[in-house]
C-alpha atoms as one frame of an Amber mdcrd trajectory, in Angstrom:
protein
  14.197 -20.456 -21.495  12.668 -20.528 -18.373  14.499 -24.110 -16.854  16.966
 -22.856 -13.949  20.099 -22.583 -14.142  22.887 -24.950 -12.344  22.525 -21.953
  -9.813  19.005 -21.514  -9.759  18.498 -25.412  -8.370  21.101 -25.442  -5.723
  19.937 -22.168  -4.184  16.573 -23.645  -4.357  17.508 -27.055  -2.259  18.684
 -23.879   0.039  15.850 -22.302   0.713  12.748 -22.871   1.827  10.076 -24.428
  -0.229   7.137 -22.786   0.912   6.379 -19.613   2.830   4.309 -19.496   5.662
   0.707 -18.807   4.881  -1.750 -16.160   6.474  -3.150 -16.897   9.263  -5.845
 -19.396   9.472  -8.955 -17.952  11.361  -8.198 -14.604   9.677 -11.290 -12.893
   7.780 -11.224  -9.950   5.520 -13.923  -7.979   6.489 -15.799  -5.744   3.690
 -15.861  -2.377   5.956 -18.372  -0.066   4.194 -17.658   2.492   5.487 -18.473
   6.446   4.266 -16.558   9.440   4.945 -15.571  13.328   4.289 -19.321  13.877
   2.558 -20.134  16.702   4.461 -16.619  17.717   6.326 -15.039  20.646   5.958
 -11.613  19.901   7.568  -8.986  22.856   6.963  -6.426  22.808   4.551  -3.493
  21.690   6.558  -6.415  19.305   7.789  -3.014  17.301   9.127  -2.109  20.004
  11.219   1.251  21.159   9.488   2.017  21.713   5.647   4.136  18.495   5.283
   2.071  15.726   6.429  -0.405  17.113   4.520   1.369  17.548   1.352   2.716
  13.890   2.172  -0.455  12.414   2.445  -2.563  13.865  -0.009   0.089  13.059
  -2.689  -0.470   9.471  -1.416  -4.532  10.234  -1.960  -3.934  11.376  -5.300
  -2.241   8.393  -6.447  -5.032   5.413  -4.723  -8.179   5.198  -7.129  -6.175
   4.884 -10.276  -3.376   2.522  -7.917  -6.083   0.290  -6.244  -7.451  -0.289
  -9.843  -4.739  -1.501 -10.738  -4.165  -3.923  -8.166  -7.268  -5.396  -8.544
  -6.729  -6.104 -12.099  -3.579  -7.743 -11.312  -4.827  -9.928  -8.604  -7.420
 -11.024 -10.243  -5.465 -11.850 -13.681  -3.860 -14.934 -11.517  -7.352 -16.340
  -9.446  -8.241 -19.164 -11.792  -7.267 -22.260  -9.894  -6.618 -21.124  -6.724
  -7.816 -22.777  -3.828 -11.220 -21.896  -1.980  -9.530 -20.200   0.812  -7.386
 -17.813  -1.520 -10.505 -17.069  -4.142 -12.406 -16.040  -1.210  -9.442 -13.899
  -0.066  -9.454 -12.434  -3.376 -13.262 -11.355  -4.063 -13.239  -9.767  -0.290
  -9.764  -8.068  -1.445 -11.564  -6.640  -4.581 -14.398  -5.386  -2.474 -12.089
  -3.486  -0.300  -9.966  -2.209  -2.458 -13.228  -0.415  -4.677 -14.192   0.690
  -1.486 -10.866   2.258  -0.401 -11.123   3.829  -4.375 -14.794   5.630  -3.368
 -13.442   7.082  -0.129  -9.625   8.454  -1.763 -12.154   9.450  -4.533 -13.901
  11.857  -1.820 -10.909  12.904   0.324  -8.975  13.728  -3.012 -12.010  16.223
  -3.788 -12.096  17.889  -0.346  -8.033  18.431  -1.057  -9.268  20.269  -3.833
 -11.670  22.080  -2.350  -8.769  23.144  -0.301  -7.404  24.751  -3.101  -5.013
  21.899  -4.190  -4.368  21.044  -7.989  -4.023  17.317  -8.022  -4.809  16.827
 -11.507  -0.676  16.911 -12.249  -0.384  13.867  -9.708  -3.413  11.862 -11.198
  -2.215  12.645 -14.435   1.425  11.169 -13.611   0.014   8.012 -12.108  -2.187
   7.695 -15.418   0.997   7.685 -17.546   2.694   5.536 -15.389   0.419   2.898
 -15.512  -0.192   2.879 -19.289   3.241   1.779 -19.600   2.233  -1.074 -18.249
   0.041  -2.168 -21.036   1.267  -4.961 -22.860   3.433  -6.320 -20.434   3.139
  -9.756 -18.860   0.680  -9.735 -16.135   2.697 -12.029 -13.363   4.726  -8.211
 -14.331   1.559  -6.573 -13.063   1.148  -9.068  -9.610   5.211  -8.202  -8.948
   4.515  -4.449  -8.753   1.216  -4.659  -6.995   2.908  -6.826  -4.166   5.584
  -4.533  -3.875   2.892  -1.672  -3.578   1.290  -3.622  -1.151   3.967  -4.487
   0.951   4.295  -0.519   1.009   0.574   0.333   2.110   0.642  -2.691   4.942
   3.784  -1.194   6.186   2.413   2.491   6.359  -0.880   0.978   7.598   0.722
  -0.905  10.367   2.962   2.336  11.828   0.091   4.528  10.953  -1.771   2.552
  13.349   0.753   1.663  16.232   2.350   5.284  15.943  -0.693   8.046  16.885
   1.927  10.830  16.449   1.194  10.259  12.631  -2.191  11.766  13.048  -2.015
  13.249  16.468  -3.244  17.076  15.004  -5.179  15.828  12.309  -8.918  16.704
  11.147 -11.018  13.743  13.252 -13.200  12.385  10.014 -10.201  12.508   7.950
  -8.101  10.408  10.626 -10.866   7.785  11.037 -10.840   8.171   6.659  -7.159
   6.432   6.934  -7.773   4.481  10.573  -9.948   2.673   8.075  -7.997   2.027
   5.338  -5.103   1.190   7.391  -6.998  -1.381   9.144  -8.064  -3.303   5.642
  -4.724  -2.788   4.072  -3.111  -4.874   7.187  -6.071  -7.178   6.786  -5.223
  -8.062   3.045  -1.379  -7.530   2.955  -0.973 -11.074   2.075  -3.308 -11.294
  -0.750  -1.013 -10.159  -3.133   1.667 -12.237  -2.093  -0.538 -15.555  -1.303
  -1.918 -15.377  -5.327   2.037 -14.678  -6.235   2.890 -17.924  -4.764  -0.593
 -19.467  -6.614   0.456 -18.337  -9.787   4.054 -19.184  -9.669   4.066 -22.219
  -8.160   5.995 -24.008 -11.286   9.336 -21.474 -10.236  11.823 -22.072  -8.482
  12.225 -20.106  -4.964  15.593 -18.866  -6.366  13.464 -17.241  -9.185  10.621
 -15.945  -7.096  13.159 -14.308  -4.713  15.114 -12.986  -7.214  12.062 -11.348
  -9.604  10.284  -9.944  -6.522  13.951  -7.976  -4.825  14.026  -6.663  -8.067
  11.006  -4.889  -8.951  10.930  -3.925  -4.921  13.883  -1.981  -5.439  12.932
  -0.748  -8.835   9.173   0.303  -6.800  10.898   1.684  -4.068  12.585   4.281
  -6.517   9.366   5.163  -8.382   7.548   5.608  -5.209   9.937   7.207  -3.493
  10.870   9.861  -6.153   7.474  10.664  -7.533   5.788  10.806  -4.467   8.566
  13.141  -3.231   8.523  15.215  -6.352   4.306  15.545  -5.350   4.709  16.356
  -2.061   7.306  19.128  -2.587   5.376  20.528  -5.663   1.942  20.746  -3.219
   4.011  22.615  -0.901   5.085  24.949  -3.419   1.138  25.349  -3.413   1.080
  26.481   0.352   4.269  28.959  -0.767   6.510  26.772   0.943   9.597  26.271
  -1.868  13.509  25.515  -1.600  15.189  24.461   0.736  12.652  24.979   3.651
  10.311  22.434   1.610  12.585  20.002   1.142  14.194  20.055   4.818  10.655
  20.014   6.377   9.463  16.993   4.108  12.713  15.320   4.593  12.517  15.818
   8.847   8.532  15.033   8.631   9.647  11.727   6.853  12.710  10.660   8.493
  12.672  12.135  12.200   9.324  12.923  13.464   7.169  11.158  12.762   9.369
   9.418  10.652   7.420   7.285   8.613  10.363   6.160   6.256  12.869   5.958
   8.840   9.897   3.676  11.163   9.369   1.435   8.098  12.577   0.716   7.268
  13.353  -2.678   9.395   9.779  -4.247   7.468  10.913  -3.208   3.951  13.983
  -4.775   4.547  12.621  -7.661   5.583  10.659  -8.486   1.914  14.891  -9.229
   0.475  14.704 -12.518   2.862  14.581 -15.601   1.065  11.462 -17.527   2.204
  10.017 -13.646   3.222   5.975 -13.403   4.251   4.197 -10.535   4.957   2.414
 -12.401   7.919   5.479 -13.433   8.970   4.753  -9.999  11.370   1.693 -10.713
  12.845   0.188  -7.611  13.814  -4.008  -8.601  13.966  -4.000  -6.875  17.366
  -3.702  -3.743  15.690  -7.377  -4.636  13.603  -8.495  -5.732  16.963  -8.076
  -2.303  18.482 -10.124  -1.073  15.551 -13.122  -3.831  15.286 -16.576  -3.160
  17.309 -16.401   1.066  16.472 -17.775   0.781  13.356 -19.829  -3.044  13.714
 -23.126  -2.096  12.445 -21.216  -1.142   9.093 -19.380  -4.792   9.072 -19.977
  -6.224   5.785 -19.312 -10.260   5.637 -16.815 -11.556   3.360 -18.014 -13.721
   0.468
């Protein structure tokens, strides 16, 4: 069932048989950091109605999402190397800390008057349907989904116009995350190539440019459906919603239309998220928050 086809083996003397790996001399640092205890940032705390209503649907949707990445990571660690188990454990540890801190922020958005439940409830349904499947399933999503946050991370970070008006404790809240999410985007992928390593390169291509492009048009459509139903919370319906959300997402600042070139990118054979190496954007981060450095087991 699973021996390639006459197909399968000459695309595979085609392409590569390894990716690249991350970066040796790169460390996941365990940042444990705090935020948004006692802040009272305003409700557009993103300075407009979109942005906000874009990025707290993203909130909404992290500590039930970053659970479920660390299950699926960790479903695939037996037998992987030193270098990649370590990788893993400090991935774990940043993603429950990244859980904590959306756990906080997604109460202050409620504070704010925001019902989120509809969102978390969504995401909760979503991911039963996942029961039962075949966990490599699981690892295929999450690196999709994780190809998504390093992207975000990475233009969130090089791009200040993305939180240029926003509350100052809730832009350090995603400086942070951003930062770690860029750190560990190749986690995923790394215990991917662990736990497949009996495939073919044909196959892996071919399994993950599928369930990208079945991710992309989850993620795409539910988080637009949240966004334009929080706006309807601000009175902001119709046409006007969906025109502002589409220009705050496509023009300026353009998130979507920024990220585009790098999600294209994951449909090459013999694709690696370090393949962009983009540490210097950590760098610019590191020593602001040192005495909160955590090492990496």
């Amino acid at each position: 069932m699973n021996a390639p086809t006459q197909f399968d083996a000459a695309s595979a003397q085609r392409m590569p048989l390894r990716t690249p790996p991350t970066p040796e001399g790169l460390e996941i640092t365990v940042r444990n950091e705090r935020f948004n205890r006692d802040a009272k940032p305003s409700r557009w705390w993103a300075g407009d109605a979109f942005g906000t209503a874009w990025h707290n649907a993203l909130s909404a949707t992290f500590p039930r999402g970053e659970a479920f990445f660390i299950e699926a990571v960790k479903a695939h660690r037996a037998g992987a190397d030193p270098k990649l188990e370590g990788e893993i454990r400090a991935f774990v540890r940043q993603e429950i800390n990244h859980t904590r801190e959306h756990i906080a922020f997604n109460r202050l958005a409620e504070d704010a008057g925001y019902d989120i439940a509809k969102i978390d409830k969504r995401v909760e349904q979503l991911l039963a349907l996942t029961k039962g499947r075949p966990p490599i399933a699981n690892l295929l999503v999450t690196m999709a989904l994780e190809h998504y946050t390093a992207m975000m991370a990475h233009e969130f970070l090089a791009n200040p116009s993305h939180f240029e008006d926003s509350d100052p404790e809730v832009r350090a809240m995603w400086r942070w995350h951003a930062v770690e999410e860029i750190e560990h985007k190749g986690v995923a992928y790394d215990t991917f190539e662990h736990a497949t390593r009996d495939w073919t390169p044909f196959r892996r291509w071919m399994r993950r440019s599928v369930v990208m492009m079945i991710v992309t048009g989850r993620f795409l459509t539910n988080r637009w459906i949240d966004s334009i139903d929080l706006l309807a919370q601000d009175g902001i319906t119709g046409w006007k919603a969906r025109w502002g959300l589409f220009k705050y997402l496509t023009v300026a600042p353009g998130v979507l239309r920024r990220i585009f070139p790098a999600w294209l990118s994951y449909f090459r054979p013999g694709f690696h998220p370090w393949d962009h190496d983009d540490r210097a954007l950590i760098g610019k981060y590191e020593g602001e928050f040192e005495a909160a450095l955590m090492p990496a087991e």
